[in-house]
Amino acid sequence: MPVGRSPKKTETLEIRLPPETKAAFMARCQGARRTASEALRDFIEQDLRTSAPRRRNLAWRVLAAALAGLAVGAVAAPSLARPSGSDAAFQRLDANHDGVLSLEEFKGH
């Protein structure tokens, strides 16, 4: 491997978090002019450099998990946008037009 190159990134990590948390993190990364993946890789590398595992409080653990999942989701997950061809079909199924297809709406068609 050439000197100065980072190892190839082949592994992914997935977590689930609230949409508000993801949006806030993505906005912060955009403001810092870096990708969510870069932010999370930096966090993980810094955490691994610590000499001994320290007991962390629950809030820190939740934040770390949320950040890791956000980066992975932003990089590895397919787009959540509906393909344009399915828009008309979705509108027909979404009876209350809230942008979400409930089980009742789906069963009703």
mmCIF file of C-alpha atoms in Angstrom, residues 1 12 14 19-20 28 33 48 62-63 82 87 95-96 103-104 106:
data_model
loop_
_atom_site.group_PDB
_atom_site.id
_atom_site.type_symbol
_atom_site.label_atom_id
_atom_site.label_comp_id
_atom_site.label_asym_id
_atom_site.label_seq_id
_atom_site.Cartn_x
_atom_site.Cartn_y
_atom_site.Cartn_z
ATOM 1 C CA MET A 1 0.000 0.000 0.000
ATOM 2 C CA THR A 12 -20.368 -0.954 7.559
ATOM 3 C CA GLU A 14 -25.945 0.296 11.176
ATOM 4 C CA PRO A 19 -35.083 11.524 12.554
ATOM 5 C CA GLU A 20 -34.522 14.711 14.554
ATOM 6 C CA ARG A 28 -23.653 19.979 12.106
ATOM 7 C CA ARG A 33 -17.703 20.862 5.933
ATOM 8 C CA LEU A 48 -10.029 3.257 20.195
ATOM 9 C CA VAL A 62 -26.427 6.927 23.391
ATOM 10 C CA LEU A 63 -24.738 9.828 21.605
ATOM 11 C CA ARG A 82 -39.618 7.174 -3.386
ATOM 12 C CA ASP A 87 -45.588 8.623 -6.649
ATOM 13 C CA ALA A 95 -55.853 8.217 1.973
ATOM 14 C CA ASN A 96 -55.253 11.000 4.520
ATOM 15 C CA LEU A 103 -51.258 -0.390 7.795
ATOM 16 C CA GLU A 104 -54.966 0.515 7.632
ATOM 17 C CA PHE A 106 -52.490 -0.338 2.903
#
